[in-house]
Coordinates of C-alpha atoms in Angstrom, one line a residue:
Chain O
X101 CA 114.7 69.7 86.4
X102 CA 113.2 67.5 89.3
X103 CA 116.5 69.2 91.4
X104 CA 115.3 72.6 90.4
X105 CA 111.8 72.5 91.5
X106 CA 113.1 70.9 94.6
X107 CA 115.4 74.0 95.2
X108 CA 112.5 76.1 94.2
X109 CA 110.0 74.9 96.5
X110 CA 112.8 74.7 99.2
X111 CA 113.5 78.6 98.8
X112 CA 109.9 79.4 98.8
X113 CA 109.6 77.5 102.0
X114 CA 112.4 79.1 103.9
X115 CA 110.9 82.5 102.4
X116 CA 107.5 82.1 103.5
X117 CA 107.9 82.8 107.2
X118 CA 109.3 86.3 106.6
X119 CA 107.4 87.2 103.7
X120 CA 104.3 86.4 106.2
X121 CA 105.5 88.2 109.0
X122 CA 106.0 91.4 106.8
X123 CA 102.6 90.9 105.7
X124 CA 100.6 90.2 108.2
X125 CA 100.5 93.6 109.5
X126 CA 97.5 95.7 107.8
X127 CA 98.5 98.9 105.9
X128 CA 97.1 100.9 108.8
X129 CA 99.3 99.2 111.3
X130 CA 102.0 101.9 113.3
X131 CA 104.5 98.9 113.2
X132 CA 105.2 99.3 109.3
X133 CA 107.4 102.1 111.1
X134 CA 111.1 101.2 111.5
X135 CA 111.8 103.0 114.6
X136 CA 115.1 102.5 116.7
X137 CA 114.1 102.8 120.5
X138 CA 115.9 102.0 123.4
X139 CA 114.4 101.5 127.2
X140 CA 114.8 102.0 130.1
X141 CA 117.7 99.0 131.0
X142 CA 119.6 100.3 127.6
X143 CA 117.8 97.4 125.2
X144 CA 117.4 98.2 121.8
X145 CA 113.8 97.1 120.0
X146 CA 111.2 98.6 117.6
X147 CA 108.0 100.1 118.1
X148 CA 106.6 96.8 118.0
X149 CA 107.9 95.1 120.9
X150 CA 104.4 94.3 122.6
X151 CA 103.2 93.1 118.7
X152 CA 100.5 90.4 119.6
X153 CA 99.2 91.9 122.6
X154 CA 96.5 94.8 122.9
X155 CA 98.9 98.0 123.7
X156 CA 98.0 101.4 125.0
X157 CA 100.7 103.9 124.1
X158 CA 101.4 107.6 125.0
X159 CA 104.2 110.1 124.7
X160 CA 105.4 112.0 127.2
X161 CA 108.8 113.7 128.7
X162 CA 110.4 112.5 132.4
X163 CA 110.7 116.3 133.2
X164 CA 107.2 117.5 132.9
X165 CA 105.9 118.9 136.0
X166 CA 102.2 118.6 135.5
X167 CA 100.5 116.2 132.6
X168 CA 103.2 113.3 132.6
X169 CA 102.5 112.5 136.1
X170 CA 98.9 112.6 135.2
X171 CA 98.9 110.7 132.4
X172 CA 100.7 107.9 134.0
X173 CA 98.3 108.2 136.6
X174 CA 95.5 107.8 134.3
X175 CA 97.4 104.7 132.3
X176 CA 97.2 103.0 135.8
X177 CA 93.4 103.8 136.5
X178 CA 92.4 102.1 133.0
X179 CA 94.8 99.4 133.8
X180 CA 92.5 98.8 137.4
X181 CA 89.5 99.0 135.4
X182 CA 90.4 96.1 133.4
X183 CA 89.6 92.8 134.2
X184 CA 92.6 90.5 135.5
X185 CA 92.3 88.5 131.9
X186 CA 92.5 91.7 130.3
X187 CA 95.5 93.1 132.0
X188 CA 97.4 90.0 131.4
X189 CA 97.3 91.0 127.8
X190 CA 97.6 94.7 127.7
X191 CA 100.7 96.5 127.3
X192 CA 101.8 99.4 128.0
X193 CA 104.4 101.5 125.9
X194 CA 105.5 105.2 127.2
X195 CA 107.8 106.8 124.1
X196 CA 109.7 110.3 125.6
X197 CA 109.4 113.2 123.0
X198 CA 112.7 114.5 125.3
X199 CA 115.6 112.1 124.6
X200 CA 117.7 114.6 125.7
X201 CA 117.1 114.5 129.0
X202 CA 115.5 110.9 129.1
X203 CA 118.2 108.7 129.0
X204 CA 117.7 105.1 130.1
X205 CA 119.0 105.7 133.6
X206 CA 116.0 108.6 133.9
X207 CA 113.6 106.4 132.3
X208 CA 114.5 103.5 135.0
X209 CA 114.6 106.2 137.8
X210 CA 111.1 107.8 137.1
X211 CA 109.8 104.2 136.3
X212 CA 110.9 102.5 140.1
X213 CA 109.7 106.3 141.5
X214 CA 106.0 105.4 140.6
X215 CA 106.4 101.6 141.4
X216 CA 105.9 101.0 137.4
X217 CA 105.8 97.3 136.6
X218 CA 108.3 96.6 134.1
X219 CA 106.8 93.2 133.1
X220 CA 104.4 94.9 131.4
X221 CA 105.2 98.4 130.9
X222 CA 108.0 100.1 128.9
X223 CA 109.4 102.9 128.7
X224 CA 111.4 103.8 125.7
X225 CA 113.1 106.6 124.1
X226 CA 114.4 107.7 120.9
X227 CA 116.1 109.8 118.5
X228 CA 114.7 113.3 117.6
X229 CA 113.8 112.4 113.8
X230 CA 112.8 109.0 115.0
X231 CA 110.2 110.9 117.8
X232 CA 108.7 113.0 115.2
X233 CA 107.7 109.6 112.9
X234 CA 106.5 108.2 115.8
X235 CA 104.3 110.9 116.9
X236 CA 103.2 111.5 113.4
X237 CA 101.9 107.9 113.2
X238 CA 100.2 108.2 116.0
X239 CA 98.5 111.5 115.8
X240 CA 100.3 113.4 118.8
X241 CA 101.5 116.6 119.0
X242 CA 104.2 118.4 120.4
X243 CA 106.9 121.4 119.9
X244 CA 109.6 122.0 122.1
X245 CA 109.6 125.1 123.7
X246 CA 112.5 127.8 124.1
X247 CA 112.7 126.9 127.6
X248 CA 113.5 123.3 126.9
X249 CA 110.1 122.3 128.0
X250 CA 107.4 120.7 125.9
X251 CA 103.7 121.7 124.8
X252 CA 102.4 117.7 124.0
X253 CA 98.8 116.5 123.3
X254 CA 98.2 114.5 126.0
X255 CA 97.0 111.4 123.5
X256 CA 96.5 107.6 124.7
X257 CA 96.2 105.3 122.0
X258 CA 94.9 101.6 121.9
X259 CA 97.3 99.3 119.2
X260 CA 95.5 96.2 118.7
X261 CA 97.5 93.0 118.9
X262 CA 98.4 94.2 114.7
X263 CA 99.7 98.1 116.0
X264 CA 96.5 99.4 114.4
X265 CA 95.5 102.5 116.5
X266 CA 91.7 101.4 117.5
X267 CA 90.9 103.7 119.8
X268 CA 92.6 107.3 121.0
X269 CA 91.8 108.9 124.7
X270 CA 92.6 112.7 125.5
X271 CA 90.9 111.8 128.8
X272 CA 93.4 112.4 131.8
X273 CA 92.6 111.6 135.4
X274 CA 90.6 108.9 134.7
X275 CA 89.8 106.0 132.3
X276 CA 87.9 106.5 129.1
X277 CA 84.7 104.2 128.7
X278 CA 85.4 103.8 125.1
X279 CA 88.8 102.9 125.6
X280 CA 87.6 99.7 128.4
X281 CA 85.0 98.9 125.9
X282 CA 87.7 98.1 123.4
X283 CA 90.2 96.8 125.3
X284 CA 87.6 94.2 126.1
X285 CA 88.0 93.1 122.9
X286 CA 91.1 92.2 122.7
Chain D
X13 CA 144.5 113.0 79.5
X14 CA 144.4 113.2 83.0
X15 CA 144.1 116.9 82.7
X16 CA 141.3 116.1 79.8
X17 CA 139.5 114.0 82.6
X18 CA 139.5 116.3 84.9
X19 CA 138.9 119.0 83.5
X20 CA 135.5 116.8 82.3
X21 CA 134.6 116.2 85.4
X22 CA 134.9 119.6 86.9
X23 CA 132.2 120.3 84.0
X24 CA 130.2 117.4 84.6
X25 CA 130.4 118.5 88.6
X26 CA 129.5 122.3 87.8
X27 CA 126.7 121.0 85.8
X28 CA 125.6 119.0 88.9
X29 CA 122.5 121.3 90.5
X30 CA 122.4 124.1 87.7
X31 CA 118.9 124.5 86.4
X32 CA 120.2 126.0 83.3
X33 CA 122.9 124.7 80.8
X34 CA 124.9 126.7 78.8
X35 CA 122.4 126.9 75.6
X36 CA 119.9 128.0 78.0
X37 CA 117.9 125.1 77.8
X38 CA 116.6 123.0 81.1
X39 CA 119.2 120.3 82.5
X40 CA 117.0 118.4 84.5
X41 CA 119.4 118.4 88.2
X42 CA 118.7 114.5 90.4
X43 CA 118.0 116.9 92.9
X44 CA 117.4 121.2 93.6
X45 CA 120.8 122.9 94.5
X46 CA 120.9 124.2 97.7
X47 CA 120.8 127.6 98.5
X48 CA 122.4 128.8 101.8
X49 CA 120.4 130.7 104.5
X50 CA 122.4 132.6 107.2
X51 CA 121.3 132.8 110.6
X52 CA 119.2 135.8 111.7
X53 CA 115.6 136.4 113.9
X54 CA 112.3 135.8 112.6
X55 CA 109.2 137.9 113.9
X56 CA 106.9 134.4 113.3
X57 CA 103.6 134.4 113.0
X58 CA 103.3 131.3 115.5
X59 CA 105.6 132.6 118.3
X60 CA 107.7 129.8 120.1
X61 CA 106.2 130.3 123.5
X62 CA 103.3 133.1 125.3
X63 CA 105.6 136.5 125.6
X64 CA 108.1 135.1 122.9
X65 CA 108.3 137.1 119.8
X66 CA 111.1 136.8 117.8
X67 CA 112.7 133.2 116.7
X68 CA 116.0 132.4 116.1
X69 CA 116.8 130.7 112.9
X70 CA 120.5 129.1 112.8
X71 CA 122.3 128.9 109.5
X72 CA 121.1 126.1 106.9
X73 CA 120.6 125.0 103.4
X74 CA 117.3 125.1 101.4
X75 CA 116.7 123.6 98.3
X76 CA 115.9 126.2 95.7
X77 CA 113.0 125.1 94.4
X78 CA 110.3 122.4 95.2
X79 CA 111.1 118.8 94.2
X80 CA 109.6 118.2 91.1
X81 CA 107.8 114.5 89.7
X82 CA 110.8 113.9 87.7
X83 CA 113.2 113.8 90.5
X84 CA 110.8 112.2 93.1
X85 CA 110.1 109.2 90.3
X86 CA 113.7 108.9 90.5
X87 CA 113.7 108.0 94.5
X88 CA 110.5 105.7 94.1
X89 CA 112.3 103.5 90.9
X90 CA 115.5 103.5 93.8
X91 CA 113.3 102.8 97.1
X92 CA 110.1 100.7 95.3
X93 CA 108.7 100.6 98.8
X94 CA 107.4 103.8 98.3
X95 CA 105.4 103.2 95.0
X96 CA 101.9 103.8 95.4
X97 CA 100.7 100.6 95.0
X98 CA 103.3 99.3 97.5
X99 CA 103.3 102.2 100.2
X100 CA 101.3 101.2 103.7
X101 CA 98.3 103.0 104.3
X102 CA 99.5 103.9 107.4
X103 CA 102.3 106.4 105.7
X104 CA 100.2 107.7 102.2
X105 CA 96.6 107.7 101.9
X106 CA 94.8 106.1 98.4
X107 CA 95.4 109.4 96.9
X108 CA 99.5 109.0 96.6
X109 CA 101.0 109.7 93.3
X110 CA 97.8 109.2 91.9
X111 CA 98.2 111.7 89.2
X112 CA 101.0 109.8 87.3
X113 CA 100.7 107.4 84.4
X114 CA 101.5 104.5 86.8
X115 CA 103.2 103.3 89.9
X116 CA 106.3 104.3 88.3
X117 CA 106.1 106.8 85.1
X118 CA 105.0 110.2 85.2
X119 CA 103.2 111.9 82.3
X120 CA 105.5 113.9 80.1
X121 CA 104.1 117.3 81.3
X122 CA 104.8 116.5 84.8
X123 CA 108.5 116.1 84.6
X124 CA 109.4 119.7 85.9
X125 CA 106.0 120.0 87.9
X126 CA 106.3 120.7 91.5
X127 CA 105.8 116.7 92.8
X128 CA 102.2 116.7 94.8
X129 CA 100.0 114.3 96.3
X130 CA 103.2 113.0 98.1
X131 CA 102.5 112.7 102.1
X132 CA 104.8 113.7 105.2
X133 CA 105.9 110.6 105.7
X134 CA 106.9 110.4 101.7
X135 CA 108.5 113.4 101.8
X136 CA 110.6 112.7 104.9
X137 CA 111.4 109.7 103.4
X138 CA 112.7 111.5 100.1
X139 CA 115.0 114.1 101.6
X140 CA 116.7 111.5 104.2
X141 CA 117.6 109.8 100.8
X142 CA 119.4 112.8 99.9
X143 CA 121.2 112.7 103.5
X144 CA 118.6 115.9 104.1
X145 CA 115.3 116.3 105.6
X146 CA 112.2 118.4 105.9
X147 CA 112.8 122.5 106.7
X148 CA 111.2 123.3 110.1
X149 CA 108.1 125.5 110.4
X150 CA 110.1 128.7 110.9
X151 CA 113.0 128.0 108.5
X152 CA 110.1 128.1 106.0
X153 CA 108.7 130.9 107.2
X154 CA 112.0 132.9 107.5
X155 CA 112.9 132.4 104.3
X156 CA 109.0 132.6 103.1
X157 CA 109.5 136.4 104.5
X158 CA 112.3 137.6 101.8
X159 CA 110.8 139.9 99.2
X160 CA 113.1 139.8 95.9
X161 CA 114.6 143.0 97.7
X162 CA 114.4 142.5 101.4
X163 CA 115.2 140.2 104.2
X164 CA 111.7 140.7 105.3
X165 CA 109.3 141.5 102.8
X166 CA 106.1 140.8 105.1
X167 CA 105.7 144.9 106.2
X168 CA 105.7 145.8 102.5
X169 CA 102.0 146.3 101.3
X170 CA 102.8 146.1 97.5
X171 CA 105.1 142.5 98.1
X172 CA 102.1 141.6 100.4
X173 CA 99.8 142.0 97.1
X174 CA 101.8 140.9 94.6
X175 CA 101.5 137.5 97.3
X176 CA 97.8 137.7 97.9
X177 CA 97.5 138.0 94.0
X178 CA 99.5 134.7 93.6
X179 CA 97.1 132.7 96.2
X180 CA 94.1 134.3 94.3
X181 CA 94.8 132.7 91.3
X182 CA 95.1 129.0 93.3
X183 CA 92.7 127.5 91.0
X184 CA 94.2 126.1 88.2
X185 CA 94.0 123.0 86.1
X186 CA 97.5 122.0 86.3
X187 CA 100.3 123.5 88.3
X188 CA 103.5 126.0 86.9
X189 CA 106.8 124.1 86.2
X190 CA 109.3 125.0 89.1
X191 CA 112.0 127.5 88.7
X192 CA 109.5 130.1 86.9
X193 CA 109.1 132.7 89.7
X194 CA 111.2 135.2 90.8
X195 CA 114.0 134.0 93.3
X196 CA 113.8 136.0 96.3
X197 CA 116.4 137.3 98.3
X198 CA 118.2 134.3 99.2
X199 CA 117.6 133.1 95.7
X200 CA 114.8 130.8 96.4
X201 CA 112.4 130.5 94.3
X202 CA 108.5 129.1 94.8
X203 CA 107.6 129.5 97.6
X204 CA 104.6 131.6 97.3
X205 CA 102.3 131.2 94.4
X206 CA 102.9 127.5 93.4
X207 CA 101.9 124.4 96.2
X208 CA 101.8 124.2 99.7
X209 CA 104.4 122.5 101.1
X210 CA 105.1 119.7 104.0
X211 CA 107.3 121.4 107.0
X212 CA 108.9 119.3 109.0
X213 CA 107.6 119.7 112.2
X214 CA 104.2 119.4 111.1
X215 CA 102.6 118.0 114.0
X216 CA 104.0 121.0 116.5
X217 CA 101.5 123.1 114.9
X218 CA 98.5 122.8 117.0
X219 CA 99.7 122.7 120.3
X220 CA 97.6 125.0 122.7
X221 CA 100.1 127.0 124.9
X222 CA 99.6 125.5 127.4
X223 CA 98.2 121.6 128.0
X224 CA 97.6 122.0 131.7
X225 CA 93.9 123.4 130.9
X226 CA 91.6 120.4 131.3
X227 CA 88.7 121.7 130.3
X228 CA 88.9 120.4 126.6
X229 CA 91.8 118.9 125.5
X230 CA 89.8 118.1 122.0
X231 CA 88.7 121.9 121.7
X232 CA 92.1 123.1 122.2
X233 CA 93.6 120.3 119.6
X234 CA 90.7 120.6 116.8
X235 CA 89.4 124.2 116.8
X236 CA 92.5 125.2 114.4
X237 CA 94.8 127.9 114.0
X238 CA 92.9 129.6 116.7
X239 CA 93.8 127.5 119.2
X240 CA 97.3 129.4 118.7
X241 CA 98.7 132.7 119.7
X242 CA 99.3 134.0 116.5
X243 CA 101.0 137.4 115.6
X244 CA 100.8 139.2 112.6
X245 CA 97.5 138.7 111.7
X246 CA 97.5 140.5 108.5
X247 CA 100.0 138.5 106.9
X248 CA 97.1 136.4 106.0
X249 CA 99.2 134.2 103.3
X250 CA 101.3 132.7 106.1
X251 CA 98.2 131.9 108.2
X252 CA 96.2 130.2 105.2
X253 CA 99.7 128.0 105.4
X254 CA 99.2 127.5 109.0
X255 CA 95.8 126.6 108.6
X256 CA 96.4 124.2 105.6
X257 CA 99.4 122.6 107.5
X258 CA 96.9 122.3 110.6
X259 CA 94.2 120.6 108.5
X260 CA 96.9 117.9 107.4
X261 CA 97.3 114.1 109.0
X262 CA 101.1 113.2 108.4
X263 CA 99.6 110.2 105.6
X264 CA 97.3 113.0 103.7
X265 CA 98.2 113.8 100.4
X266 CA 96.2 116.4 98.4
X267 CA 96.9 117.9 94.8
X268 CA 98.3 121.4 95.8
X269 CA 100.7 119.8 99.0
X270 CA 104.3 119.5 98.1
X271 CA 107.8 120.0 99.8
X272 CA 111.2 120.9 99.6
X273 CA 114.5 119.9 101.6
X274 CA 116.7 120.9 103.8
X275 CA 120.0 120.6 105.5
X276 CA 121.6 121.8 108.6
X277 CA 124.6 123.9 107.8
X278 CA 127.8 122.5 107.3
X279 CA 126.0 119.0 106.4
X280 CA 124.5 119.7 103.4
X281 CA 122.7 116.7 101.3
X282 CA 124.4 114.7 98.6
X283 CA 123.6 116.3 95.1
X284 CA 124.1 112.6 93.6
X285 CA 125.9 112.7 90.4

């Protein structure tokens, strides 16, 4: 009996640490998704990689001649807004809608074009059904055109450390108030 | 005997996906039998791209009717992370499955009753169980367009009533069992005049043509179906769709939304026996 108990406690506390990692995402939290994504050096890792730290995440395709540029422009300018505290936290996670085209070695290329700092920044892609989860979670939109270019909403979105979305920025060209003000929370 | 047991189990296979056994009576399939749709061109309402008119649909399968409560209980008793009170909020809002008896049973009535209050994410989750997945936008729509006499229906004014008539009559207390409409064409049956139903592409629906325009991103995202450049305005039963598809976060579930699957030719989903 006494054995028992002891074998039952001792399951219960090997359990515990998983159990409480499952659970201590909220419901709302974007990393209840499984999502397969691999970046730009070829590692694999979920959509949760920067889980802990505040994250702004966008989608976006390597090939697009006009708003990609722009939006990884405008990541940068809310990056230089925040405080040096701040952007030791923050994150940054860029998922392609194109994983056609974006293979790793694309993702690295376009990454060391625009001096991206890997350290903190990712750039990831996935597979097609694994794209639309992601974007669906998020709130984006996007449709591939005939053409094999893409109509996206041009959507930034602020994870807190739990991958709750807390804030969302169609603001390109420059960084969104609201967004700084909640970053400063985090 | 072996003949005796094979001969059983070519039965028990034919039996596998038929709506209808031999004395008539309903045989409940795990899952709709696929129906398959050949390739052709689709005049859509939402045209792929400015100056694009016509859409070309390759060959795949489509489940003949909606999934109903009986067979959607089936997947949630198999994958209990997607019992309502177990699913994240992030992937079904409070209202999933509410209309059942509980987390698991369905009331009686409901067993051959379109499944509803299910969300994207639910759905999704249901046909990649099956080894299938959510029809596009316009491989609903193509198949949406067969009258029970033509390939496409849509320039008929008396099938365009006879669908108008259907979405008139939306308001009812409890929805039609699947299976009781005409089949179309193809042989699919439901797609007009019973739910709504989750597409697969959902979230390409909005997209303004063309994201370059600064002006207002949030007016071209939120101002609805007329942010597109639709065709075909008269065919007003596919736009309501467009709209109501439009309105719809990938968690929402509502009491008239449910889906159907599908599966790229030559790949078609396991009918589990």
């Amino acid at each position: 009996m006494n054995a028992y108990v002891r074998l039952l406690l001792c399951a219960t506390l090997l359990a515990t640490p998983a159990l409480q990692a499952v659970a201590s995402h909220p419901a709302e939290s974007v990393y209840h998704l499984e999502a397969s994504l691999t970046n730009q050096t070829g590692d694999e890792h979920g959509l949760d990689i920067y889980s802990g730290n505040p994250v702004l995440i966008t989608m976006f395709y390597g090939r697009c001649p006009m708003t990609c540029p722009l939006l990884i422009d405008t990541l940068k300018a809310i990056e230089r807004s925040t405080t040096a505290e701040q952007r030791a936290r923050l994150r940054i996670l860029m998922i392609s809608i194109d994983p056609e085209n974006d293979t790793p070695e694309a993702l690295l290329q376009l990454a060391k074009q625009r001096r991206i700092d890997l350290t903190r920044w990712t750039l990831a892609r996935a597979d097609e059904r694994t794209v639309r989860k992601i974007a669906a979670v998020l709130g984006i939109q996007y449709r591939k055109l005939p053409n094999g270019a893409y109509n996206h909403s041009s959507v930034i979105a602020l994870l807190d450390p739990n991958g709750v979305v807390v804030a969302r920025s169609s603001m390109i060209g420059k960084a969104d108030e609201g967004m700084l003000e909640k970053i400063a929370k985090y | 005997m072996r003949t005796d047991a094979l001969r059983l189990m070519a039965a028990s296979l034919l039996l596998i996906g038929s709506t209808t056994d031999a004395a008539g009576t309903r045989a409940i399939a795990d899952a709709p039998l696929q129906i398959t749709i050949p390739a052709g061109e689709l005049a859509s309402v939402l045209p792929p791209a400015p100056g694009v008119k016509t859409v070309r649909v390759a060959a795949f399968r489509l489940d003949h009717t909606p999934v109903t409560n009986e067979q959607f209980s089936r997947f949630v008793a198999e994958h209990p992370e997607w019992r309502r009170d177990r699913v994240a909020g992030v992937f079904a809002d409070g209202s999933y499955l509410s209309h059942w008896r509980s987390a698991t049973e369905i009331e009686p009535h409901q067993r051959n009753q379109p499944v509803v209050y299910v969300s994207w994410f639910a759905a999704n989750a249901y046909c990649e169980s099956r080894g299938a997945r959510l029809p596009t936008w316009h491989e609903w729509e193509y198949v949406a367009a067969a009258s029970a006499t033509e390939q496409d229906g849509r320039n008929d004014d008396e099938w365009r009533q006879t669908i108008l008539g259907w979405y008139s009559k939306s308001a009812r207390h409890s929805l039609p069992e699947v299976g009781k409409t005409p089949v179309n064409y193809y042989g699919v049956r439901d797609l007009h005049g019973v739910i709504w139903e989750w597409v697969d592409d959902v979230n390409a629906m909005l997209v303004s043509s063309d994201n370059r325009e600064q002006s207002s991103p949030d007016a071209l995202r939120f101002c609805g179906p007329g942010a597109l450049t639709m065709e075909e305005k008269e065919n007003y039963a596919t736009l309501m769709r467009i709209a109501m598809l439009s309105s719809m976060q990938a968690n929402y579930t509502s009491k008239t939304m449910g889906f159907r699957c599908a599966s790229d030719f030559g790949t078609h989903g396991r009918n589990k026996p």
